[in-house]
């Protein structure tokens, strides 16, 4: 998730038992032009592996060059191609979900990337562009024929962005149509949702998105539920406070206090979601300029909400 799954977040997900993590989406052009900030997104530690680096772009040649650079700099276990991002600044360049409207180009991109690298190449897509153009099955078949090793289906159209409910039937349809593994995605908010998606669609794996924001315990709870049927109790406020603080300290270690504190504000706001006094906690969080101020804001939020 762009702006979310940086190295600190990925390490947290791994700590929660996540079997497979993805980088934020990375621009093919920025990599090819040697943009330093973009290259830093390829900093991957061994603890994060296996990992997929996700690339976005619309030109098969540039995508292939970016994939090669990715392989040289980071040797990820998988290179994933984004065909689902709905934002205007992406789709107006023909990237992300816009590729759902251009199946021949999507196929060419996959073919070019597959020939450029040794790592398996996978594709993440939506169910279609709009209610009138629902073509995940067609696109999944096309990218499979082009050499994709796995597809992930988010059961919403581009038109929906992140609203409405995800349609899981399309995941089932794709699973029945292709022979490569299919990962289902959309609206998994509880371990029970994950189980239901696996059962209802027959998909080979599930991908958790927004529900893990500020709640990485969902990953652990889901794994435990799927493997043993046990429902773990939610984390206590103390656990949430100390984990959020550790998240902050990991970020500081990775990118320094000056960059980490502003970056942590949104995560901290997610960690406090739903607790009494969350609104005033967010005000304190957003006013924090240093590690100690942020730590105090978190402590007050969870342990001393009447302060
Ligand atoms: C802030 C944010 C950033 C996202 N960035 C990416 C991204 O970089 N690549 C991607 O494939 N999907 C991205 N997504 C989409 C999610 O991976 C996921 O497909 C979507 O949120 C649906 O799953 P959910 O209902 O469990 O959240 C992003 C979603 C959000 C909310």
XYZ file of C-alpha atoms and ligand atoms in Angstrom:
338
model
C 0.000 0.000 0.000
C 1.469 3.296 -1.148
C 2.461 5.513 1.780
C 1.957 2.615 4.186
C 3.971 -0.528 3.531
C 7.420 0.939 3.966
C 10.177 -1.128 5.513
C 9.056 -0.535 9.102
C 5.498 -1.606 8.339
C 6.669 -4.665 6.427
C 8.863 -5.736 9.336
C 5.860 -5.382 11.619
C 3.713 -7.475 9.272
C 6.415 -10.145 9.205
C 6.609 -10.095 12.977
C 2.875 -10.792 12.993
C 3.556 -13.872 10.882
C 2.647 -12.507 7.449
C 3.852 -15.016 4.882
C 4.297 -12.546 2.084
C 4.650 -8.774 1.947
C 4.718 -6.257 -0.892
C 6.543 -2.975 -1.249
C 4.604 0.190 -1.968
C 4.047 0.583 -5.692
C 7.171 1.922 -7.396
C 7.277 3.969 -10.603
C 9.094 2.278 -13.479
C 10.198 5.633 -14.897
C 11.575 6.884 -11.602
C 13.683 3.728 -11.319
C 14.932 3.970 -14.885
C 15.869 7.640 -14.382
C 17.783 6.698 -11.234
C 15.627 8.685 -8.803
C 17.354 8.235 -5.445
C 14.247 8.371 -3.293
C 12.654 5.701 -5.478
C 15.761 3.533 -5.302
C 15.616 3.783 -1.531
C 12.205 2.100 -1.737
C 14.109 -0.991 -2.848
C 15.950 -1.239 0.448
C 14.931 -4.676 1.672
C 16.280 -6.621 4.631
C 16.445 -10.400 4.752
C 13.793 -10.493 7.496
C 11.258 -9.157 4.995
C 11.755 -11.997 2.558
C 9.987 -13.479 0.708
C 8.849 -10.167 -0.708
C 7.280 -8.789 -3.871
C 8.364 -5.471 -5.317
C 5.401 -3.884 -7.053
C 6.042 -1.765 -10.150
C 3.666 0.472 -12.053
C 3.973 1.837 -15.548
C 2.501 1.585 -19.003
C 5.403 1.147 -21.410
C 6.566 -2.460 -21.825
C 10.178 -1.434 -22.543
C 10.456 0.868 -19.534
C 8.720 -1.683 -17.313
C 11.201 -4.342 -18.463
C 14.159 -2.046 -17.705
C 12.727 -1.131 -14.323
C 12.201 -4.814 -13.520
C 15.838 -5.535 -14.389
C 17.014 -2.707 -12.155
C 14.757 -4.037 -9.401
C 16.257 -7.463 -9.740
C 19.810 -6.095 -9.650
C 19.242 -3.828 -6.665
C 16.877 -5.884 -4.543
C 16.490 -9.430 -5.945
C 12.907 -9.779 -4.700
C 11.313 -13.214 -4.768
C 8.528 -11.787 -6.956
C 8.018 -8.780 -9.209
C 4.388 -7.683 -9.178
C 2.755 -5.388 -11.712
C 0.106 -2.934 -10.580
C -3.025 -2.980 -12.729
C -5.361 -1.791 -9.987
C -4.418 1.675 -8.796
C -7.472 3.907 -9.369
C -6.012 7.388 -8.749
C -6.331 9.944 -11.486
C -2.665 10.835 -11.625
C -1.872 7.181 -12.348
C -4.704 6.207 -14.699
C -4.392 9.323 -16.835
C -0.912 8.057 -17.784
C -2.426 4.743 -18.809
C -0.950 3.071 -15.680
C -2.535 1.121 -12.809
C -6.205 0.284 -13.361
C -6.116 1.948 -16.806
C -4.420 -1.239 -18.032
C -7.702 -3.051 -17.445
C -9.030 -1.071 -20.422
C -6.112 -2.121 -22.606
C -5.687 -5.875 -22.346
C -3.237 -6.158 -25.305
C -0.915 -3.592 -23.678
C -1.250 -5.300 -20.281
C -0.261 -8.565 -21.919
C 2.732 -6.934 -23.664
C 3.932 -5.465 -20.368
C 3.809 -8.852 -18.667
C 5.578 -10.514 -21.585
C 8.331 -7.867 -21.577
C 8.875 -8.072 -17.833
C 8.843 -11.884 -17.836
C 11.574 -11.934 -20.488
C 13.656 -9.349 -18.618
C 13.927 -11.075 -15.227
C 14.304 -14.512 -13.658
C 11.967 -13.832 -10.749
C 8.318 -14.880 -11.127
C 6.155 -12.018 -12.373
C 2.682 -11.524 -10.934
C -0.191 -9.100 -11.519
C -2.573 -7.327 -9.176
C -5.804 -6.152 -10.772
C -9.322 -5.040 -9.974
C -12.530 -6.695 -11.160
C -12.704 -4.225 -14.042
C -12.734 -0.568 -14.947
C -16.423 0.093 -14.352
C -19.723 -1.702 -13.929
C -19.926 -1.735 -17.721
C -16.420 -3.179 -18.116
C -15.889 -6.109 -15.783
C -13.097 -8.092 -17.361
C -10.849 -9.537 -14.655
C -11.334 -13.015 -16.128
C -10.243 -11.884 -19.579
C -7.268 -9.943 -18.214
C -6.216 -12.770 -15.889
C -6.291 -15.234 -18.796
C -4.296 -12.839 -20.960
C -1.575 -12.210 -18.375
C -1.392 -15.905 -17.558
C -0.784 -16.612 -21.256
C 1.895 -13.903 -21.198
C 3.728 -15.688 -18.379
C 2.296 -14.289 -15.143
C 2.876 -16.742 -12.296
C 0.014 -15.578 -10.047
C -2.776 -13.030 -10.058
C -4.354 -11.056 -7.250
C -7.919 -9.863 -7.671
C -9.374 -6.915 -5.763
C -13.145 -7.276 -6.139
C -13.910 -3.637 -6.921
C -13.958 -1.659 -10.138
C -11.769 1.369 -10.737
C -14.950 3.432 -10.707
C -15.598 2.347 -7.109
C -12.142 3.341 -5.838
C -12.377 1.972 -2.275
C -16.107 2.443 -1.704
C -18.984 -0.028 -1.697
C -18.424 -3.686 -1.027
C -15.931 -5.911 -2.776
C -17.471 -8.515 -5.041
C -15.938 -11.867 -4.205
C -17.757 -13.742 -7.007
C -15.257 -12.346 -9.503
C -12.423 -13.913 -7.486
C -14.160 -17.271 -7.822
C -14.669 -16.721 -11.557
C -10.976 -15.957 -12.060
C -9.923 -18.922 -9.934
C -12.037 -21.185 -12.133
C -10.616 -19.678 -15.330
C -6.839 -19.761 -14.757
C -4.388 -22.401 -13.576
C -1.955 -20.087 -11.798
C -2.580 -19.360 -8.097
C -5.132 -16.655 -7.331
C -5.027 -14.354 -4.322
C -8.299 -12.765 -3.243
C -8.504 -9.225 -1.928
C -11.136 -6.801 -0.725
C -12.931 -6.236 2.585
C -11.131 -8.766 4.740
C -11.696 -7.207 8.140
C -11.545 -10.225 10.415
C -10.029 -13.720 10.530
C -13.519 -15.056 9.790
C -13.685 -12.937 6.615
C -10.401 -14.475 5.450
C -11.736 -17.984 6.003
C -14.993 -17.133 4.253
C -13.160 -15.743 1.238
C -11.004 -18.872 0.973
C -14.066 -21.133 1.224
C -16.436 -19.116 -0.976
C -14.019 -18.367 -3.810
C -11.574 -21.283 -3.668
C -8.714 -18.767 -3.903
C -5.221 -19.858 -2.918
C -4.424 -17.015 -0.559
C -5.854 -13.825 0.836
C -4.468 -10.316 0.893
C -5.379 -7.983 3.731
C -5.481 -4.247 3.000
C -6.977 -1.378 4.950
C -8.150 -3.368 7.949
C -4.506 -3.899 8.951
C -3.865 -0.150 9.199
C -3.129 0.441 12.863
C -4.159 -3.168 13.476
C -1.310 -5.457 12.449
C -2.656 -7.936 15.003
C -5.272 -8.824 12.384
C -2.508 -10.621 10.471
C -1.517 -12.711 13.506
C -5.147 -13.372 14.459
C -5.983 -14.492 10.917
C -3.061 -16.889 10.701
C -3.895 -18.412 14.081
C -7.590 -18.697 13.205
C -6.905 -20.282 9.806
C -4.428 -22.774 11.183
C -6.035 -23.701 14.517
C -9.569 -22.252 14.591
C -8.655 -20.296 17.742
C -9.936 -16.738 18.113
C -7.343 -14.640 19.904
C -8.445 -11.816 22.217
C -7.823 -8.295 20.894
C -4.630 -6.564 22.043
C -4.922 -4.574 25.276
C -4.476 -0.799 25.309
C -1.025 -1.353 26.876
C -0.040 -3.650 24.004
C -1.364 -1.196 21.442
C 0.495 1.697 23.060
C 3.794 -0.113 23.335
C 3.539 -1.542 19.835
C 2.763 1.857 18.311
C 5.764 3.259 20.139
C 7.953 0.479 18.823
C 6.671 1.199 15.319
C 7.782 4.818 15.812
C 11.203 3.733 17.063
C 11.657 1.371 14.107
C 10.840 4.210 11.736
C 13.302 6.486 13.536
C 15.995 3.869 13.244
C 15.339 3.462 9.530
C 14.840 7.058 8.396
C 15.749 9.301 11.332
C 13.542 11.218 13.778
C 12.925 14.236 11.553
C 11.345 12.160 8.774
C 9.866 9.477 11.025
C 7.694 11.662 13.249
C 5.589 13.173 10.422
C 5.380 9.753 8.756
C 4.210 8.176 11.990
C 1.317 10.626 12.415
C -1.038 8.724 10.127
C -0.043 5.352 11.591
C -0.541 6.682 15.122
C -3.971 7.992 14.144
C -4.833 4.498 12.888
C -3.537 2.873 16.081
C -5.867 5.021 18.211
C -8.902 4.478 15.992
C -11.935 3.448 17.996
C -10.611 4.205 21.467
C -12.415 6.700 23.742
C -10.954 10.148 23.154
C -9.540 9.247 19.722
C -10.339 12.691 18.323
C -8.310 14.558 20.925
C -5.577 11.918 20.685
C -5.306 12.682 16.970
C -4.908 16.381 17.713
C -2.030 15.609 20.096
C -0.509 13.187 17.587
C -0.638 15.719 14.775
C 0.941 18.382 16.966
C 3.892 16.122 17.854
C 7.214 17.271 16.471
C 9.615 14.931 18.257
C 9.815 11.298 19.273
C 9.127 12.189 22.892
C 6.076 14.289 22.055
C 4.673 11.487 19.895
C 5.428 8.922 22.601
C 3.620 11.073 25.160
C 0.650 11.523 22.809
C 0.365 7.738 22.436
C 0.763 7.146 26.144
C -1.936 9.670 26.992
C -4.223 8.258 24.297
C -4.108 4.673 25.501
C -3.224 4.860 29.146
C -4.496 8.180 30.372
C -7.341 9.207 28.067
C -8.806 11.672 30.567
C -5.619 13.737 30.670
C -3.635 4.059 1.166
C -3.708 2.897 0.209
C -2.648 2.654 -0.631
C -2.700 1.586 -1.527
N -1.626 1.354 -2.331
C -1.612 0.273 -3.145
C -0.463 -0.045 -3.917
O 0.565 0.651 -3.885
N -0.528 -1.152 -4.697
C -1.632 -1.962 -4.741
O -1.629 -2.954 -5.453
N -2.728 -1.665 -4.053
C -2.732 -0.576 -3.240
N -3.849 -0.316 -2.488
C -5.020 -1.202 -2.575
C -4.973 -2.317 -1.533
O -3.832 -3.134 -1.755
C -6.209 -3.199 -1.621
O -6.270 -3.757 -2.899
C -7.501 -2.446 -1.352
O -7.373 -1.568 -0.260
C -8.659 -3.417 -1.134
O -8.444 -4.227 -0.015
P -9.168 -3.884 1.403
O -10.651 -3.793 1.127
O -8.786 -5.058 2.276
O -8.585 -2.610 1.867
C -3.841 0.761 -1.600
C -4.918 1.039 -0.765
C -4.868 2.076 0.131
C -6.051 2.345 1.010
